[in-house]
Coordinates of C-alpha atoms in Angstrom, one line a residue:
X1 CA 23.1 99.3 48.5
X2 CA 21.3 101.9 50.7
X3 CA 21.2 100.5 54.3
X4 CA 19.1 102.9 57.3
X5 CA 21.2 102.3 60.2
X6 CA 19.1 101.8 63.5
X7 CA 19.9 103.5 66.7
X8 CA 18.3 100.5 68.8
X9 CA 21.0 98.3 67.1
X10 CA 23.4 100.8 68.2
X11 CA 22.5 100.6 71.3
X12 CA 22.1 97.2 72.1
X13 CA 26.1 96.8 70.4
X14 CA 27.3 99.6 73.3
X15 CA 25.7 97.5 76.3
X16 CA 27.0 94.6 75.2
X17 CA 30.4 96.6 75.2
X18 CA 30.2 97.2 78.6
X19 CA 28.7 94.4 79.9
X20 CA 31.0 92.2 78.2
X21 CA 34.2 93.1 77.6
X22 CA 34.9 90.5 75.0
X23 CA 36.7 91.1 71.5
X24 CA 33.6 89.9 70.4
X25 CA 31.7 92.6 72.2
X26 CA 34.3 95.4 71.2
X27 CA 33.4 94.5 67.3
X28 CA 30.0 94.6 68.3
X29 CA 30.4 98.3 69.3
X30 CA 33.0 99.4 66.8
X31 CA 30.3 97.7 63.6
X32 CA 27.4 99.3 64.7
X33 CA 28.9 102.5 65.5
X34 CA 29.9 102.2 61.7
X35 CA 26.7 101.9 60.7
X36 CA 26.3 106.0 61.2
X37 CA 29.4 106.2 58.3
X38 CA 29.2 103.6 56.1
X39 CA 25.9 103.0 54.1
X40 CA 26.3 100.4 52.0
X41 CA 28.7 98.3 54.0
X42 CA 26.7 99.4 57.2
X43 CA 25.5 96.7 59.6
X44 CA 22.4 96.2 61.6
X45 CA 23.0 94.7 65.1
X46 CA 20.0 93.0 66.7
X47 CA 20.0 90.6 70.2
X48 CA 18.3 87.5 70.2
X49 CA 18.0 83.6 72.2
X50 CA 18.1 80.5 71.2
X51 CA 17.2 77.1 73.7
X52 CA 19.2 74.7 73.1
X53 CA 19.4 71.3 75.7
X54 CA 17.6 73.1 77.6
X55 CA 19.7 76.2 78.1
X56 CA 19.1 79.6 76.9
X57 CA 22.4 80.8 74.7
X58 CA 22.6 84.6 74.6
X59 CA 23.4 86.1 71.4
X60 CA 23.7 89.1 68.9
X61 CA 23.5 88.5 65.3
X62 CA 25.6 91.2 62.9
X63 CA 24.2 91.2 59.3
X64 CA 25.7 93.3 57.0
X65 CA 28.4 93.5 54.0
X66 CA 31.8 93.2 53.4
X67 CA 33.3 94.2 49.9
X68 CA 36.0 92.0 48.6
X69 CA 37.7 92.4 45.2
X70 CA 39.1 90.5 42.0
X71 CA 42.3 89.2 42.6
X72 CA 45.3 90.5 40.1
X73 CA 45.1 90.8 37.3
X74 CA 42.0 91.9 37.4
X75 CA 41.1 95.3 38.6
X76 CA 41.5 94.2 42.3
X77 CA 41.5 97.7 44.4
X78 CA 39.3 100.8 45.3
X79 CA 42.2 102.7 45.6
X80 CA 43.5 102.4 41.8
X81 CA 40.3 102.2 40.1
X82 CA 37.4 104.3 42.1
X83 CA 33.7 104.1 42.3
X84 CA 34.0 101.9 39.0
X85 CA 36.0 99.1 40.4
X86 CA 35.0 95.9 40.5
X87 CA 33.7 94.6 43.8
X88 CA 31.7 91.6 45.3
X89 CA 29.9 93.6 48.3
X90 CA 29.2 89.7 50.4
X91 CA 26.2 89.4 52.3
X92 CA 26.3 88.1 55.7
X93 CA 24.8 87.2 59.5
X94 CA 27.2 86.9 61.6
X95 CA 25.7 85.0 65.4
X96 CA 28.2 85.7 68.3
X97 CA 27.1 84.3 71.7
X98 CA 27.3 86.4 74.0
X99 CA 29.7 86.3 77.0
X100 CA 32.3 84.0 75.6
X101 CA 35.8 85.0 75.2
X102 CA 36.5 84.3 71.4
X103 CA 40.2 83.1 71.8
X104 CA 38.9 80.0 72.3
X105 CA 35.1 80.2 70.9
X106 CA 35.0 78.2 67.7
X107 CA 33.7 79.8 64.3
X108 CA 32.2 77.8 61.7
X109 CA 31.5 79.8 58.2
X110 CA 28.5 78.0 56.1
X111 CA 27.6 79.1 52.6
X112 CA 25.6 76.6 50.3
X113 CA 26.3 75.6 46.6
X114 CA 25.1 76.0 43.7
X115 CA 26.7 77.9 41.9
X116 CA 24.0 80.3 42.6
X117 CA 22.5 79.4 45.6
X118 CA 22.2 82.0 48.1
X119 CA 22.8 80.3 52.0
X120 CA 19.3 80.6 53.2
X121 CA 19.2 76.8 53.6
X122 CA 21.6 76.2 56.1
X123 CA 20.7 79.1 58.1
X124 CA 16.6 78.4 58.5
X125 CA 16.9 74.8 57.9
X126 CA 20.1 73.3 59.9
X127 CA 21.5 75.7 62.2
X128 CA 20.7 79.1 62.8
X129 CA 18.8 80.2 65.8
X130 CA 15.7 79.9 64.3
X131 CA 14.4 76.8 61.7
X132 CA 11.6 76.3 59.5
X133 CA 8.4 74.3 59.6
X134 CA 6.9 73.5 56.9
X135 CA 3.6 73.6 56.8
X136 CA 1.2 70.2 57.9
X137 CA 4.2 68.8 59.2
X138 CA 5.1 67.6 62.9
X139 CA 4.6 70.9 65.3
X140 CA 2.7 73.0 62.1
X141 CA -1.1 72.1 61.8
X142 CA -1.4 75.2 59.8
X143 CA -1.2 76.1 55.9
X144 CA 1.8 78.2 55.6
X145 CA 5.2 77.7 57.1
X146 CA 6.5 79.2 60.6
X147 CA 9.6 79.8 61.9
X148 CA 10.3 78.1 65.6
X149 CA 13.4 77.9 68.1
X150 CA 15.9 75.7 66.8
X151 CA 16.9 73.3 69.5
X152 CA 19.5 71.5 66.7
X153 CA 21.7 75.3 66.1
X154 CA 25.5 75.1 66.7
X155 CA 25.3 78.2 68.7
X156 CA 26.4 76.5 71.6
X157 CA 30.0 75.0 70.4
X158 CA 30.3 77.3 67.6
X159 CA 29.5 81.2 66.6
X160 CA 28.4 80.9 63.2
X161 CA 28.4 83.0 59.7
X162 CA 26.6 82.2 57.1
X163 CA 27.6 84.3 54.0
X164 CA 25.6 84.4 50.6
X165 CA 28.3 84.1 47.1
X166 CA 28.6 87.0 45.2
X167 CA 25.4 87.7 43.1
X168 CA 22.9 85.8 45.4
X169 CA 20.9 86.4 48.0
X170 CA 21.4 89.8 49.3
X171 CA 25.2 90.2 48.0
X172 CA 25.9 92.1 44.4
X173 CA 28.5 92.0 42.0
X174 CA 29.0 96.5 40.7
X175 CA 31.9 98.2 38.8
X176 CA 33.3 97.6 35.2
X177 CA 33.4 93.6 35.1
X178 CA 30.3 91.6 36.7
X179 CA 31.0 88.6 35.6
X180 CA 34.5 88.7 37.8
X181 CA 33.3 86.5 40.7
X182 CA 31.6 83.9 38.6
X183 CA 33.8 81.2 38.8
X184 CA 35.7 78.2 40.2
X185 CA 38.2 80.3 41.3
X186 CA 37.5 83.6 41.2
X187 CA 34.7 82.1 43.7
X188 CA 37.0 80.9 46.2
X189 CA 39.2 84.3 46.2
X190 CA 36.2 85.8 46.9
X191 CA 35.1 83.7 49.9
X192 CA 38.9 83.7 51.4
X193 CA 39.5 87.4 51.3
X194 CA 35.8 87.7 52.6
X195 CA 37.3 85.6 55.3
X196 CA 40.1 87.1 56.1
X197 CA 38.0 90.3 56.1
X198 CA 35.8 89.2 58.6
X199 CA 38.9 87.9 61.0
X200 CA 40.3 91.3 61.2
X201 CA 36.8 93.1 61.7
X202 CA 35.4 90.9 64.6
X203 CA 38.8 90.3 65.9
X204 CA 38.9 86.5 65.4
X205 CA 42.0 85.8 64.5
X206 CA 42.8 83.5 67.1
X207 CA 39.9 81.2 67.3
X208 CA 39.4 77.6 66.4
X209 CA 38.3 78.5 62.9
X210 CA 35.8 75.6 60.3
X211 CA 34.1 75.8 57.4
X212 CA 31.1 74.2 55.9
X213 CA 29.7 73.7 52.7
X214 CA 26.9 72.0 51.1
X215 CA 26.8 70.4 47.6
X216 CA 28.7 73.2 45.1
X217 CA 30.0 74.8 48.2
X218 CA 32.2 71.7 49.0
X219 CA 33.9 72.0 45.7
X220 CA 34.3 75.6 46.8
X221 CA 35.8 74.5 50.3
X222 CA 38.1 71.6 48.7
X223 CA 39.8 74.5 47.3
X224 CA 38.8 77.0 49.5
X225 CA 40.7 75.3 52.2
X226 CA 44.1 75.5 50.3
X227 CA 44.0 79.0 49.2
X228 CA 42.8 79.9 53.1
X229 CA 46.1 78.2 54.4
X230 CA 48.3 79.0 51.3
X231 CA 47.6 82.4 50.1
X232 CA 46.0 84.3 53.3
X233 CA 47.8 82.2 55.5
X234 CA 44.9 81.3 57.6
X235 CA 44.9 77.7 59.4
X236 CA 41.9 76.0 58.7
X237 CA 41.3 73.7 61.8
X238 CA 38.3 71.5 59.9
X239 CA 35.9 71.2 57.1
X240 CA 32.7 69.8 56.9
X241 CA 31.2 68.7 53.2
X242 CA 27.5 67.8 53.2
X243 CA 26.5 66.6 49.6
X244 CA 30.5 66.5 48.3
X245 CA 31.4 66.9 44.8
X246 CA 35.5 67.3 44.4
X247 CA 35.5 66.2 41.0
X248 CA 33.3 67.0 38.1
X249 CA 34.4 64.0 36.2
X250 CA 31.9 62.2 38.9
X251 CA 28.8 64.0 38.4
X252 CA 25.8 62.1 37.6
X253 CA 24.3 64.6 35.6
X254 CA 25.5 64.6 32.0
X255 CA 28.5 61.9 32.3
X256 CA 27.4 61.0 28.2
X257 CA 29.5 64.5 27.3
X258 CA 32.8 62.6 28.2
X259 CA 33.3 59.4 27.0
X260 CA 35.1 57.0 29.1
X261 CA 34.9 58.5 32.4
X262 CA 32.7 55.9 33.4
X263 CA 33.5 56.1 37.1
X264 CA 30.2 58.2 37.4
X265 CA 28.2 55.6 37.2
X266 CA 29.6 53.3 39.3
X267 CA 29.1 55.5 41.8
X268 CA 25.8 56.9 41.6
X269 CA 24.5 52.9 41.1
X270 CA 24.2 52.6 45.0
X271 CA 21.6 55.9 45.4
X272 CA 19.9 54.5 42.0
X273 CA 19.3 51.5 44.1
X274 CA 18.3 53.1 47.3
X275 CA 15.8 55.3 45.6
X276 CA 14.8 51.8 43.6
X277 CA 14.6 50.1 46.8
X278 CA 12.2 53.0 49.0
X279 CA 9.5 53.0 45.4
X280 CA 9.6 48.8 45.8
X281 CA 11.7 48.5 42.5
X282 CA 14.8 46.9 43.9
X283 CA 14.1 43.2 43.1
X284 CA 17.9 43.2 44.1
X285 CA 16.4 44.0 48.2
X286 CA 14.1 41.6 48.8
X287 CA 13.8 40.4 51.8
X288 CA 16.7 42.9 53.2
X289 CA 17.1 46.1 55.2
X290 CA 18.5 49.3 53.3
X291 CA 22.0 48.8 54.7
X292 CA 22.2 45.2 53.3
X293 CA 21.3 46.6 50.0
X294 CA 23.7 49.3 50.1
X295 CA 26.7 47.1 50.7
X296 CA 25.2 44.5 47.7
X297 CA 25.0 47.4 45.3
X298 CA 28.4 49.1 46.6
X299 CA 30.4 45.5 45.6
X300 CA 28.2 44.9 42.5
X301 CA 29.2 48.7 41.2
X302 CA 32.9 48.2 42.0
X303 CA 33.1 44.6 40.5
X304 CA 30.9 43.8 37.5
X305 CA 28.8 47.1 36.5
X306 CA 33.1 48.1 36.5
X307 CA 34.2 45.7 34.6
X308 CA 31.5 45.3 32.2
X309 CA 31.4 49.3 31.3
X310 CA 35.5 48.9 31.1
X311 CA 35.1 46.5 28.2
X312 CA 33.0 49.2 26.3
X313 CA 32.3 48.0 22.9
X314 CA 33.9 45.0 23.6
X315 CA 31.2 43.9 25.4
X316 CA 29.7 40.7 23.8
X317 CA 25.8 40.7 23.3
X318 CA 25.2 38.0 25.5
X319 CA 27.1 39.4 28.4
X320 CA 25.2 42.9 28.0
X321 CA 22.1 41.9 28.3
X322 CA 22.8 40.1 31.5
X323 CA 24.3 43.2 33.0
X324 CA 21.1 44.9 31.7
X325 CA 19.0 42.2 33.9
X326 CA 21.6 42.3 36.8
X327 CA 21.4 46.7 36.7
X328 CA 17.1 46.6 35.9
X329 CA 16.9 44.4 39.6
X330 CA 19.3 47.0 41.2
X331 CA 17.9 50.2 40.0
X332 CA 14.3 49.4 38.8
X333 CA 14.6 50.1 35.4
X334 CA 13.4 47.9 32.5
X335 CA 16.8 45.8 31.2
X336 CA 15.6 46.9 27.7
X337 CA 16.0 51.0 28.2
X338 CA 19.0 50.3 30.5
X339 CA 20.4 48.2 27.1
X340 CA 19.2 51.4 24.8
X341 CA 20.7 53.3 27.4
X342 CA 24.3 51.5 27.0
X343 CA 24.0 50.3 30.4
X344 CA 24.7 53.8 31.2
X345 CA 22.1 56.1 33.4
X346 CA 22.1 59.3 34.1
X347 CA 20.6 61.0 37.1
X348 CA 17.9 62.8 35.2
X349 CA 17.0 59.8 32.7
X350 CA 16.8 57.8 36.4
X351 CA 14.4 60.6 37.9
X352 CA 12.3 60.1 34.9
X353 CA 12.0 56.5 34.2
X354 CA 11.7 54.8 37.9
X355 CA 8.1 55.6 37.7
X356 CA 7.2 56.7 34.4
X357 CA 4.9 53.4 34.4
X358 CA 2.8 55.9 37.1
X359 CA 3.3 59.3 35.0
X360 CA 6.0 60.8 37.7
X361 CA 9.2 61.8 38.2
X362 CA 11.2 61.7 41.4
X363 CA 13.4 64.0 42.9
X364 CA 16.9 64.6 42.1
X365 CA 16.9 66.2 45.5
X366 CA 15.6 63.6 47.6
X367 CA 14.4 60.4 45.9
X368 CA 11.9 59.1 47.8
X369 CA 9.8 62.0 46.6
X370 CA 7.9 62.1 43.6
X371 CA 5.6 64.2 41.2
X372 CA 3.9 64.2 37.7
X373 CA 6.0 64.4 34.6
X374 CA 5.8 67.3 32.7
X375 CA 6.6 65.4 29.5
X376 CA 6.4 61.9 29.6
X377 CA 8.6 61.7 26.3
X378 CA 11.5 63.6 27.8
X379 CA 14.8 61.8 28.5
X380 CA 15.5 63.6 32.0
X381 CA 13.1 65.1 34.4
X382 CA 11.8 68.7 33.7
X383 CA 11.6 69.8 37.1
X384 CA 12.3 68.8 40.5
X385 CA 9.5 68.4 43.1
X386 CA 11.2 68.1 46.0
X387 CA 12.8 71.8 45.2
X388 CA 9.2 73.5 43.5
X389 CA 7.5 72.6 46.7
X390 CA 10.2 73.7 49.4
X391 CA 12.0 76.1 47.9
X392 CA 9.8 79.2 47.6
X393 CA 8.5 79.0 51.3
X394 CA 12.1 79.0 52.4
X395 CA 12.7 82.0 50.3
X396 CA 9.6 83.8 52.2
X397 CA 10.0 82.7 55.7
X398 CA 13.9 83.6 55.4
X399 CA 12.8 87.6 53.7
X400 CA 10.7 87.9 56.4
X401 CA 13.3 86.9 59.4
X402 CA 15.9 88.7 57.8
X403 CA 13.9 92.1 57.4
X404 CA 11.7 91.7 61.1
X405 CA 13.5 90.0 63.1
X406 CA 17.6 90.8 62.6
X407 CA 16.2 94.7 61.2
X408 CA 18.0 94.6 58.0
X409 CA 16.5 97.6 56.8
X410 CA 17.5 97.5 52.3
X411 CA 15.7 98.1 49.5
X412 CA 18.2 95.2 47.6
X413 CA 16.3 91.9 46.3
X414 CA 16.8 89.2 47.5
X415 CA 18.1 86.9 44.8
X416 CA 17.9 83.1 46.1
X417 CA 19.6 81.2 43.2
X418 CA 20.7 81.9 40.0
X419 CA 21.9 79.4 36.9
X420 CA 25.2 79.5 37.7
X421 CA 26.3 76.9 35.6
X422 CA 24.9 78.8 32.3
X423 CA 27.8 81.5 33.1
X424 CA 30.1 79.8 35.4
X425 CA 33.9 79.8 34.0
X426 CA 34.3 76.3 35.3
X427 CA 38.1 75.7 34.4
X428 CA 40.3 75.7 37.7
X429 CA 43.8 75.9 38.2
X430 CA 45.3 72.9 40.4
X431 CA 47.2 73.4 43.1
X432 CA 50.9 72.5 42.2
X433 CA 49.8 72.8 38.5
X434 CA 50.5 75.5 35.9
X435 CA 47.9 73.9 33.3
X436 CA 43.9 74.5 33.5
X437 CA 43.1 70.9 32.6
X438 CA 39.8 68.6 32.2
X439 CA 36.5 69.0 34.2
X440 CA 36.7 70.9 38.0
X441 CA 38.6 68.7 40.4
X442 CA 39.5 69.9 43.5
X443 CA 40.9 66.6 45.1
X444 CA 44.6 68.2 44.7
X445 CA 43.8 70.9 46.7
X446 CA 42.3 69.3 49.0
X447 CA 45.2 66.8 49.5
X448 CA 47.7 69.7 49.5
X449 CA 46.0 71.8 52.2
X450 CA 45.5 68.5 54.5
X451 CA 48.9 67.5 53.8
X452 CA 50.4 70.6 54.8
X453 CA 48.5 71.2 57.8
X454 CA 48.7 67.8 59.2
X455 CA 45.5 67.9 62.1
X456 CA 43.0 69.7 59.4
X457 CA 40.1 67.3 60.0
X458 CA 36.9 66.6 57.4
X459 CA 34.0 65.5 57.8
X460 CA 32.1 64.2 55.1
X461 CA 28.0 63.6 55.3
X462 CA 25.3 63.5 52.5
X463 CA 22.2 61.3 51.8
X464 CA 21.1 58.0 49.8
X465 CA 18.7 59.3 48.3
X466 CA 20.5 62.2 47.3
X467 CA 20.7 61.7 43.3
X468 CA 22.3 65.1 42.7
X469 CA 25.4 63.8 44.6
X470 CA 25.2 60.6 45.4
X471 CA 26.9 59.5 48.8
X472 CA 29.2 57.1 47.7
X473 CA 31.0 59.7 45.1
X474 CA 32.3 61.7 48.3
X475 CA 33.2 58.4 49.9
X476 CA 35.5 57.3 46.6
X477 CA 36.7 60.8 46.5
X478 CA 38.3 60.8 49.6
X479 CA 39.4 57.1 49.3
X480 CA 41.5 58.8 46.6
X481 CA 42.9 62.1 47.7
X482 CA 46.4 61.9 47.1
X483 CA 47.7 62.2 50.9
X484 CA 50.0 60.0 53.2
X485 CA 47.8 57.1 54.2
X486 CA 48.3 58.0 57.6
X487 CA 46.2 61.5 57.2
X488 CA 43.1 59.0 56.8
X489 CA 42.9 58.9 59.8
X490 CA 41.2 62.8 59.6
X491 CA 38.3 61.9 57.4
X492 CA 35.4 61.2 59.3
X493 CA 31.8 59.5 57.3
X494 CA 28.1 60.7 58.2
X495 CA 25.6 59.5 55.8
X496 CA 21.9 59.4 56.5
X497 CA 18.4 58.3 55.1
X498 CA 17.9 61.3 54.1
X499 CA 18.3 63.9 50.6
X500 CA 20.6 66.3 49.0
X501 CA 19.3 68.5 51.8
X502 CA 20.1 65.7 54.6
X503 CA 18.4 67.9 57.6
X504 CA 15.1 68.8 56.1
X505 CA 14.3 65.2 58.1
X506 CA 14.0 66.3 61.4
X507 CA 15.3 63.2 62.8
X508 CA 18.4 63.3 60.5
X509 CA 18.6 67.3 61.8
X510 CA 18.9 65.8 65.1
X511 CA 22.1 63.7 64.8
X512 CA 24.0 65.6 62.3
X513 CA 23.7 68.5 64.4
X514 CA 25.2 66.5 67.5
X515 CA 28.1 64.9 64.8
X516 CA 28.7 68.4 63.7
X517 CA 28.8 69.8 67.6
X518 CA 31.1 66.9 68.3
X519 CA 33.5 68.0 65.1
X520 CA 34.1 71.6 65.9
X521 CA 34.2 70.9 69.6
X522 CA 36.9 68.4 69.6
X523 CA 40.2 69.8 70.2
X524 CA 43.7 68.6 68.4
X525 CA 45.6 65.5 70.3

């Protein structure tokens, strides 16, 4: 990657030196000095504000690279193998407020999921300085999106980095083996050593340090978290999980390939009913408020959808079909398909049939949106219109503040998702375990890095109408993390009327961003 350095980044960095003081302020200087020598790990340093509670915050953003590589056996150093080693060269933008002393100054690292999403979400969506408005919405009359202070940014409690996985965004994958970093774990090696990395150039060592991910990048901190603690011996002071998935044997999306794991749908039964109940399908909610329906559809799923799907094919006839009626007034589906179906629905057969009496499809993403079928034969949804609508206007807003406003000056594309799952080496080893066994599950090492650091605290937080991963799968998840009972205590529950992408709803923006502020500013008993 060919980076032009920029002497008004410089200089701002040097001011800040000797204004300041800080550690923070000293990396500032010493990484844009760096950009004169580098090139492709070079970083552009640009100042900035944010208002937040009505208070300015100072800040300067670093966005740049940091090269990480394959962990043994694999051809893992520069040194042994030359320009043709394998590296992950890790996109990043790093915000550092300015002024305060980073012993103590939190730092929260965000990445989304995927696998192949690039972390442009978080950043103009949730919490950078600056969020995205979408256009005809609240505050944007106009046609085309715009980018406005974001009074909801963590900037104020936390400096923040959001870092794009290898192969999106602006990060690449060069050298002899490209397909190194596309993996469970060869994922979270890569985001750990990226960490560490980071530490040692800025100097933050010391400080309170969190993670965050979102949907696939909460399977990557489950593990991420142990091999942080374990490997790089970095204390991880808390998590937080928006849209959790731990264990693969849960997801809603093609549960049919494994017989018997049933569990899946049990717990995607109460979005199925949420997303019933906001289309007027839920004959199971009349007359009540969402919440009421939520806790009806919670104990039905544990007590007799469980049950019944337990007896499999010993399932009389008669007592089918009445789980087909009691499921079609939950979940809005006619008891006939739900009985072809084997009383079992997938998220994309669900997406597809709600409202297939109207020709559409909802949203895997968020529910409570909805768009024409592309084939009205299919079995799952061909497309998702929450995603074809938001998704590309995020992509332009974010080019555009990346290149203008921080002065990251590269010819590199940027990549904003790939199909990670068509190439992703999805077998993982568990912590404590020799074996590669079953689907992904990261629950052990989860449980082992909680367990050995005794105040790591997570927050967990996702959406009901999020059909990608439903809310009640991270609540059973860590309701069954193999820890002493008394470590439940460090699990904390945020769940919202609101998506897979919980803060695209301004209103549900609002409090998760004073939950989170509460989270990372909350110092151990």
């Amino acid at each position: 990657m060919k980076l032009v350095p920029r002497r008004s980044g410089i200089a701002l960095a040097l001011t800040a030196a000797l204004l300041a003081g800080t550690a923070q302020a000293r990396a500032t200087a010493a990484s844009a000095a760096a950009t004169q020598e580098r090139g492709p790990g070079a970083v552009a340093v640009s100042a900035g504000a944010v208002t937040i509670g009505g208070k300015r915050i100072d800040f300067h953003a670093h966005t740049g690279t940091i090269d990480v590589y394959p962990r043994p056996p694999h051809d893992y150093s520069a040194e042994q193998n030359g320009p043709d080693a394998t590296r992950a060269s890790m996109f990043y933008i790093a915000y550092f407020r300015d002024g305060a002393p980073s012993a103590d100054r939190p730092i929260t690292f965000l990445y989304n999921g995927g696998p192949g999403s690039a972390t442009f979400w978080l950043q103009m969506g949730a919490f950078g300085p600056k969020r995205i408005l979408l256009p005809r919405t609240p505050g944007n009359p106009s046609d085309s999106p715009v980018t406005v202070n974001n009074q909801y940014s963590l900037l104020d409690a936390s400096d923040l980095v959001f870092i794009d996985a290898p192969g999106t965004g602006f990060s690449r994958v060069s050298g002899k083996d490209p397909m190194a970093f596309y993996g469970v774990d060869p994922d979270v090696f890569a985001f750990s050593d990226f960490i560490r990395a980071f530490l040692t150039t800025y100097d933050r060592w010391a400080s309170p340090k969190y993670i965050f991910g979102e949907s696939y990048g909460t399977t990557r901190s489950g593990a991420l978290a142990n091999d942080l603690q374990a490997v790089n011996q970095i204390k991880v002071d808390g998590m937080i999980q928006l849209s959790q998935i731990l264990n693969f044997d849960l997801e809603i999306e093609t549960p049919a390939v494994n017989p018997g794991a049933d569990q899946a749908y049990v717990v995607a039964l109460p979005s199925f009913a949420a997303t019933a109940y906001h289309h007027h399908r839920a004959r199971a909610g009349a007359g009540m408020d969402l919440d009421a329906l939520l806790r009806k559809a919670e104990d039905f799923a544990n007590t007799d959808y469980l049950l019944a799907l337990q007896r499999g094919n010993a399932l009389d006839p008669a007592a089918r079909r009445a789980m087909a009626e009691k499921l079609s007034d939950f979940i809005g589906l006619p008891a006939d398909y739900i009985l072809k179906s084997d009383l079992r629905i997938e998220g994309g057969q669900f997406a597809q049939q709600l409202l297939a009496d109207k020709g559409q499809s909802v949203s895997r993403l968020d529910g409570r949106v909805a768009g024409p079928q592309i084939d009205s034969l299919a079995k799952a949804a061909g497309y998702d219109p929450f995603d074809v609508t938001v998704s590309p206007q995020y992509v332009a807003v974010y080019n555009d503040y990346v290149r203008r406003e921080l002065k990251y000056e590269t010819a590199v594309s940027f990549k904003p998702k790939f199909n990670g799952f068509a190439i992703w080496d999805m077998n993982h080893r568990v912590a404590r375990s020799p074996a590669i066994r079953g689907a992904t599950n990261v629950m052990t090492d989860l449980a082992r890095a909680m367990t050995f650091n005794p105040k790591l605290r997570v927050m967990v937080s996702g959406g009901y109408f999020d059909l990608v991963t439903p809310f009640y799968q991270g609540w059973f998840e860590m309701n069954h993390l193999p820890i002493p009972a008394d470590l439940q205590k460090n699990i904390e529950y945020r769940y919202f009327a609101s998506g897979h992408i919980s803060y695209s709803d301004e209103d549900v923006l609002k409090q998760f961003s004073a939950d989170v502020r509460a989270f990372v500013t909350k110092r151990p008993e």
